[in-house]
Coordinates of C-alpha atoms in Angstrom, one line a residue:
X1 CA 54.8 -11.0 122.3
X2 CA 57.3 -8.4 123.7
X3 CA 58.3 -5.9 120.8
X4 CA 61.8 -7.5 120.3
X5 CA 60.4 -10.6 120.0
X6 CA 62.0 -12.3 123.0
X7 CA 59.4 -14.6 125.3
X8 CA 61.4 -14.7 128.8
X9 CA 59.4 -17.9 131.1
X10 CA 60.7 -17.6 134.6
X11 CA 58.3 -19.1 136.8
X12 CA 59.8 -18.3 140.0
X13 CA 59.1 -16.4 142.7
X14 CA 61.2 -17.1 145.5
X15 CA 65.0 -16.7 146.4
X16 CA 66.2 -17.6 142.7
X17 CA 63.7 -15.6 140.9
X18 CA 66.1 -12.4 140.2
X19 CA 69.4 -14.3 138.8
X20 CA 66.8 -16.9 137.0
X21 CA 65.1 -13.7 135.2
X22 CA 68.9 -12.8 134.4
X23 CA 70.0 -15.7 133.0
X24 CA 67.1 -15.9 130.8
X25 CA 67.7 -12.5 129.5
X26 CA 71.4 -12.6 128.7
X27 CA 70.6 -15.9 127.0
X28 CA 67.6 -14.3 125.4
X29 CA 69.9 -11.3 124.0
X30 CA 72.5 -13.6 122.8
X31 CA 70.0 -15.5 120.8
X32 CA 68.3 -12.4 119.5
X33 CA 71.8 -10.6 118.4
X34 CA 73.2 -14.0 116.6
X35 CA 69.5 -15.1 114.7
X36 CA 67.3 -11.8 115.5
X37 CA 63.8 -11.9 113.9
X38 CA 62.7 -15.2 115.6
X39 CA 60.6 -15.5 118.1
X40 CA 63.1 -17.0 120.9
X41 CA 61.6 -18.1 124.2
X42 CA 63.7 -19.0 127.1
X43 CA 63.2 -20.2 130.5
X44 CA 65.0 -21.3 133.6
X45 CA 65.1 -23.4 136.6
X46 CA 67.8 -22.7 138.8
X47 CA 66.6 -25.5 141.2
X48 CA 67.1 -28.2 138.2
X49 CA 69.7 -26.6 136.8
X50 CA 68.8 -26.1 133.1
X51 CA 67.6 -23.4 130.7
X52 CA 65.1 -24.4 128.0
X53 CA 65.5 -22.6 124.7
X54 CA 62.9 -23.0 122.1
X55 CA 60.3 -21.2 119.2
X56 CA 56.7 -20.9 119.7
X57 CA 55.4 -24.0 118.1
X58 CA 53.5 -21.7 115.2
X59 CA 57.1 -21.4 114.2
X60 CA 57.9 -25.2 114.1
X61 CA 57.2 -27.9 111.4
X62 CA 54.9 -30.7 112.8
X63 CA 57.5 -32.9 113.5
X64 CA 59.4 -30.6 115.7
X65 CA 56.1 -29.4 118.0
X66 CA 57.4 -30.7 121.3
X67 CA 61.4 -29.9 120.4
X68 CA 63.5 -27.9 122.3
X69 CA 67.1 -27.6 123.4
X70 CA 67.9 -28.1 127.2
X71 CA 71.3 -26.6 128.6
X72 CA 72.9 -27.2 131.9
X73 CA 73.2 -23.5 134.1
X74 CA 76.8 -24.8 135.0
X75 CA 77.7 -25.6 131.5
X76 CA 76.7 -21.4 130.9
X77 CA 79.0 -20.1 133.6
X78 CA 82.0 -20.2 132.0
X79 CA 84.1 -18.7 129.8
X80 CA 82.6 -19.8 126.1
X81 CA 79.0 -19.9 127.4
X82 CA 77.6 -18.0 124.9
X83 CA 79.1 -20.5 122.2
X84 CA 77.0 -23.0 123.6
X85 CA 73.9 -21.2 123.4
X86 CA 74.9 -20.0 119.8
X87 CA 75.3 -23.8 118.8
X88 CA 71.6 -24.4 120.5
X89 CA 69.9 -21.9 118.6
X90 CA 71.8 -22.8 115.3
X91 CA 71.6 -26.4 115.8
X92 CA 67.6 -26.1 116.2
X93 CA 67.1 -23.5 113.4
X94 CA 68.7 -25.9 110.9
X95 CA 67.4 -29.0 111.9
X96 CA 64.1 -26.9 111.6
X97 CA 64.8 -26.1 108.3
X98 CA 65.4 -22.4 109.2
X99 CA 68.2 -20.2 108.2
X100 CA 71.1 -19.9 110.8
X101 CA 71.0 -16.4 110.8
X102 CA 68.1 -13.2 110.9
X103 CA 64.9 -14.6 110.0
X104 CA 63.7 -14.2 106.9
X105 CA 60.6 -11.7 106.8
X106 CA 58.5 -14.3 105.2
X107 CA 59.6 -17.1 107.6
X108 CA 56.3 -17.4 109.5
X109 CA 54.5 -17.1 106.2
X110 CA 56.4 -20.1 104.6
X111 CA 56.2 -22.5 107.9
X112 CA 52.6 -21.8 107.8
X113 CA 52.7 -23.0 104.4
X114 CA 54.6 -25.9 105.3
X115 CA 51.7 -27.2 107.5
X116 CA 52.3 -26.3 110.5
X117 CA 49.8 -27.1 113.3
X118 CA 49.3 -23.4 115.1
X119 CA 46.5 -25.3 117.5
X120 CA 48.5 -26.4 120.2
X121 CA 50.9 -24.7 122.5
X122 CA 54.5 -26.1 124.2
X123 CA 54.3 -25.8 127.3
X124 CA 57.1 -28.4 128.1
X125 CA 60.3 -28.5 126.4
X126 CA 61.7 -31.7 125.2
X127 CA 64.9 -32.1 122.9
X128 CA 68.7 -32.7 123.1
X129 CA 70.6 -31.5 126.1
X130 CA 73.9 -29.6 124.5

């Protein structure tokens, strides 16, 4: 895990690759300014058009393993994007039962207690598209 915390996924490598990384970044910083501490992970797919924002599932309560929030690139583009990736990361931190704001140093500690299943790994976003 990078030292700020922030998991880019851009698996790209041809034509798209560069503004794919970028997008993932700036949404990545955005995230990490507005609810730092968690572990945000963010990938994109210029070709589909969508950008997956999500937490590691060792971060997620059972029920939410296989969450995520999808976005639509074009929706991002404008004026106000940000706002909607603010409202992503808020809207799945509470429904999570997180705080909508910098994780709590004992965050990990307490989902762990919560039973969370650290076994598996996402590797496929599903959730709401914003």
């Amino acid at each position: 895990m990078p030292e700020n915390g922030l998991l880019i996924g851009v698996d790209a490598d041809g034509e798209h690759a560069m503004a794919e990384q970028d997008l993932c970044i700036a949404v990545g910083e955005t995230l990490q300014k507005a609810y730092p501490g968690y572990p945000w992970q963010v990938g994109c797919n210029k070709e589909s058009g969508t950008v997956v924002v999500d937490l590691p599932v060792t971060w997620k309560p059972v029920e939410f393993q296989r969450y995520g929030v999808l976005l639509h690139m074009g929706s991002l583009m404008w004026a106000g994007g940000f706002k909607k990736v603010l409202h992503a990361g808020g809207e799945m931190l509470e429904r999570m039962g997180l705080p909508r704001e910098a994780a709590p140093r004992d965050a990990k500690a307490k989902a762990l207690e919560n039973g969370l299943d650290i076994g598996n790994a996402v590797t496929v976003s599903k959730g709401s598209t914003i």
